[in-house]
CSV table of C-alpha atoms in Angstrom, one decimal:
chain,number,residue,atom,x,y,z
A,651,UNK,CA,39.4,11.4,14.5
A,652,UNK,CA,39.8,12.5,18.0
A,653,UNK,CA,36.4,14.2,18.0
A,654,UNK,CA,34.8,10.8,17.0
A,655,UNK,CA,36.6,9.2,19.9
A,656,UNK,CA,35.5,11.9,22.2
A,657,UNK,CA,31.8,11.5,21.2
A,658,UNK,CA,32.0,7.8,21.6
A,659,UNK,CA,33.5,8.2,25.1
A,660,UNK,CA,30.8,10.8,26.0
A,661,UNK,CA,28.1,8.4,24.7
A,662,UNK,CA,29.5,5.6,26.8
A,663,UNK,CA,29.7,7.6,29.9
A,664,UNK,CA,26.2,9.0,29.4
A,665,UNK,CA,24.9,5.4,29.0
A,666,UNK,CA,26.7,4.4,32.2
A,667,UNK,CA,25.3,7.3,34.1
A,668,UNK,CA,21.8,6.5,33.0
A,669,UNK,CA,22.2,2.9,34.1
A,670,UNK,CA,23.6,4.0,37.4
A,671,UNK,CA,20.9,6.5,38.0
A,672,UNK,CA,18.2,4.0,37.0
A,673,UNK,CA,19.7,1.4,39.3
A,674,UNK,CA,19.9,3.9,42.2
A,675,UNK,CA,16.2,4.9,41.6
A,676,UNK,CA,15.2,1.2,41.6
A,677,UNK,CA,17.1,0.6,44.8
A,678,UNK,CA,15.5,3.6,46.5
A,679,UNK,CA,12.0,2.5,45.3
A,680,UNK,CA,12.6,-1.0,46.7
A,681,UNK,CA,13.9,0.4,50.0
A,682,UNK,CA,10.9,2.7,50.3
A,683,UNK,CA,8.4,-0.1,49.5
A,684,UNK,CA,10.1,-2.3,52.1
A,685,UNK,CA,9.9,0.4,54.7
A,686,UNK,CA,6.2,1.0,54.0
A,687,UNK,CA,5.4,-2.7,54.3
A,688,UNK,CA,7.4,-2.9,57.5
A,689,UNK,CA,5.7,0.1,59.0
A,690,UNK,CA,2.2,-1.3,58.2
A,691,UNK,CA,3.0,-4.6,60.0
A,692,UNK,CA,1.6,-4.5,63.6
A,693,UNK,CA,4.1,-5.2,66.3
A,694,UNK,CA,3.8,-8.0,68.9
A,695,UNK,CA,0.7,-7.6,71.1
A,696,UNK,CA,1.1,-7.3,74.8
A,697,UNK,CA,0.2,-10.6,76.4
A,698,UNK,CA,-2.5,-9.0,78.6
A,699,UNK,CA,-4.1,-7.0,75.8
A,700,UNK,CA,-7.2,-9.2,75.6
A,701,UNK,CA,-7.7,-9.1,79.4
A,702,UNK,CA,-7.3,-5.2,79.3
A,703,UNK,CA,-10.1,-5.1,76.6
A,704,UNK,CA,-12.6,-7.0,78.8
A,705,UNK,CA,-11.9,-4.7,81.8
A,706,UNK,CA,-12.8,-1.5,79.9
A,707,UNK,CA,-16.0,0.3,79.9
A,708,UNK,CA,-16.1,3.0,77.3
A,709,UNK,CA,-18.8,5.6,76.5
A,710,UNK,CA,-21.0,5.3,73.4
A,711,UNK,CA,-21.4,8.5,71.3
A,712,UNK,CA,-24.8,8.9,73.2
A,713,UNK,CA,-22.9,8.9,76.5
A,714,UNK,CA,-24.0,5.6,77.9
A,715,UNK,CA,-21.2,3.3,79.0
A,716,UNK,CA,-20.6,0.0,77.3
A,717,UNK,CA,-18.8,-2.6,79.4
A,718,UNK,CA,-16.7,-4.5,76.8
A,719,UNK,CA,-16.9,-7.7,78.8
A,720,UNK,CA,-20.6,-7.9,77.6
A,721,UNK,CA,-19.1,-8.7,74.2
A,722,UNK,CA,-17.0,-11.6,75.4
A,723,UNK,CA,-17.6,-15.2,74.2
A,724,UNK,CA,-18.3,-14.5,70.5
A,725,UNK,CA,-15.9,-13.7,67.7
A,726,UNK,CA,-15.3,-10.0,67.5
A,727,UNK,CA,-13.7,-7.6,65.1
A,728,UNK,CA,-12.4,-4.5,66.8
A,729,UNK,CA,-11.9,-1.5,64.4
A,730,UNK,CA,-10.0,1.5,65.6
A,731,UNK,CA,-10.9,4.5,63.5
A,732,UNK,CA,-11.5,8.3,63.4
A,733,UNK,CA,-13.8,10.6,61.5
A,734,UNK,CA,-10.7,12.6,60.2
A,735,UNK,CA,-9.2,9.4,58.7
A,736,UNK,CA,-10.3,9.0,55.0
A,737,UNK,CA,-9.5,5.2,54.8
A,738,UNK,CA,-11.4,4.7,58.1
A,739,UNK,CA,-14.5,6.5,56.7
A,740,UNK,CA,-14.3,4.6,53.5
A,741,UNK,CA,-14.3,1.2,55.2
A,742,UNK,CA,-17.2,2.0,57.6
A,743,UNK,CA,-19.9,0.9,55.1
A,744,UNK,CA,-18.0,-2.4,54.5
A,745,UNK,CA,-17.8,-3.0,58.2
A,746,UNK,CA,-21.5,-2.3,58.6
A,747,UNK,CA,-22.5,-4.7,55.8
A,748,UNK,CA,-20.2,-7.3,57.3
A,749,UNK,CA,-21.9,-6.9,60.7
A,750,UNK,CA,-25.4,-7.0,59.3
A,751,UNK,CA,-24.5,-10.2,57.4
A,752,UNK,CA,-22.7,-12.0,60.2
A,753,UNK,CA,-24.3,-10.9,63.5
A,754,UNK,CA,-26.9,-13.7,63.2
A,755,UNK,CA,-23.9,-16.1,63.1
A,756,UNK,CA,-22.5,-14.6,66.3
A,757,UNK,CA,-19.8,-12.4,64.8
A,758,UNK,CA,-19.6,-9.0,66.3
A,759,UNK,CA,-18.0,-5.7,65.2
A,760,UNK,CA,-17.1,-3.0,67.6
A,761,UNK,CA,-15.9,0.4,66.4
A,762,UNK,CA,-13.5,2.2,68.7
A,763,UNK,CA,-13.5,5.8,67.7
A,764,UNK,CA,-10.2,7.6,68.5
A,765,UNK,CA,-12.0,11.0,68.1
A,766,UNK,CA,-14.1,13.6,69.8
A,767,UNK,CA,-17.7,12.8,70.8
A,768,UNK,CA,-19.2,15.6,68.8
A,769,UNK,CA,-17.3,14.6,65.6
A,770,UNK,CA,-18.5,11.0,65.9
A,771,UNK,CA,-22.1,12.1,66.7
A,772,UNK,CA,-22.1,14.2,63.5
A,773,UNK,CA,-20.6,11.4,61.4
A,774,UNK,CA,-23.1,8.8,62.7
A,775,UNK,CA,-26.0,11.2,62.1
A,776,UNK,CA,-25.0,11.4,58.4
A,777,UNK,CA,-23.9,7.7,58.1
A,778,UNK,CA,-25.6,5.5,60.7
A,779,UNK,CA,-24.2,2.0,61.4
A,780,UNK,CA,-25.7,-1.1,62.9
A,781,UNK,CA,-22.8,-2.1,65.0
A,782,UNK,CA,-21.8,-0.6,68.4
A,783,UNK,CA,-19.4,2.3,68.5
A,784,UNK,CA,-17.5,3.5,71.6
A,785,UNK,CA,-15.4,6.5,72.2
A,786,UNK,CA,-11.9,5.2,72.8
A,787,UNK,CA,-10.1,8.4,73.9
A,788,UNK,CA,-6.7,7.8,75.6
A,789,UNK,CA,-7.8,4.3,76.8
A,790,UNK,CA,-8.7,3.3,73.3
A,791,UNK,CA,-5.4,4.5,71.9
A,792,UNK,CA,-3.5,2.6,74.6
A,793,UNK,CA,-5.7,-0.5,73.9
A,794,UNK,CA,-4.7,-0.3,70.2
A,795,UNK,CA,-1.0,0.0,71.1
A,796,UNK,CA,-1.4,-3.1,73.4
A,797,UNK,CA,-2.6,-5.0,70.4
A,798,UNK,CA,0.6,-4.1,68.5
A,799,UNK,CA,-0.4,-0.7,66.9
A,800,UNK,CA,2.9,0.9,68.0
A,801,UNK,CA,2.7,3.8,65.5
A,802,UNK,CA,-0.9,4.7,66.4
A,803,UNK,CA,-1.9,4.5,62.8
A,804,UNK,CA,-5.5,4.3,61.7
A,805,UNK,CA,-7.5,2.3,60.7
A,806,UNK,CA,-6.3,-0.6,62.8
A,807,UNK,CA,-8.4,-3.8,63.1
A,808,UNK,CA,-8.1,-6.8,65.4
A,809,UNK,CA,-10.1,-10.0,65.1
A,810,UNK,CA,-10.6,-12.2,68.2
A,811,UNK,CA,-12.0,-15.7,68.3
A,812,UNK,CA,-14.8,-16.7,70.6
A,813,UNK,CA,-12.2,-17.9,73.1
A,814,UNK,CA,-10.6,-14.4,73.1
A,815,UNK,CA,-7.5,-15.4,71.2
A,816,UNK,CA,-6.1,-13.0,68.7
A,817,UNK,CA,-6.7,-14.4,65.2
A,818,UNK,CA,-5.3,-11.6,63.2
A,819,UNK,CA,-4.5,-7.8,63.1
A,820,UNK,CA,-4.4,-5.4,60.2
A,821,UNK,CA,-3.0,-1.9,59.9
A,822,UNK,CA,-4.7,-0.1,57.1
A,823,UNK,CA,-8.0,-0.3,55.2
A,824,UNK,CA,-9.9,-3.6,55.2
A,825,UNK,CA,-11.0,-5.5,52.1
A,826,UNK,CA,-14.0,-7.8,51.5
A,827,UNK,CA,-11.6,-10.6,50.8
A,828,UNK,CA,-9.8,-10.2,54.2
A,829,UNK,CA,-13.1,-10.0,56.0
A,830,UNK,CA,-14.3,-13.2,54.4
A,831,UNK,CA,-11.0,-15.0,55.5
A,832,UNK,CA,-11.4,-13.6,59.0
A,833,UNK,CA,-15.0,-14.8,59.1
A,834,UNK,CA,-13.9,-18.3,58.2
A,835,UNK,CA,-11.0,-18.2,60.7
A,836,UNK,CA,-13.3,-17.0,63.5
A,837,UNK,CA,-15.7,-19.9,62.9
A,838,UNK,CA,-13.0,-22.6,63.3
């Protein structure tokens, strides 16, 4: 009779262990998901971030400077990206379609490549875009940080209204739904 009691006790302790392990795994998963969501949230932008944007003049991949103040006065989507970043490369056609569809309505897109000129030139030769691209370099990285991209992750996008006010920021790949919401917000 004691062997039956032993087996019942072992079965009960095995069941408890499984529940404890399952609970610990669930807690670890929830903590990991929470950390991932937290890390993907941009921090607070520096108050002078927009003014710093308009003061910059950055080279295009062809080497000609683009004074970013020339883009002032219309809604603009700034997209910080790199050729070595798979989600960045995946969203480029989406951004190009958004630009082609919305540029007649005064919406602008500016790609800020955090990359080497030769890499960007090769990429654009294979996958040309309609919107302007500039080479951000160190200034571009600092600009992204000033808009709240403290981790330096890519892709990172910022939408500014025609008045230069920050409408929204997104760490990570864009979606058509988000672009549609931004388009509506930029018009109001």
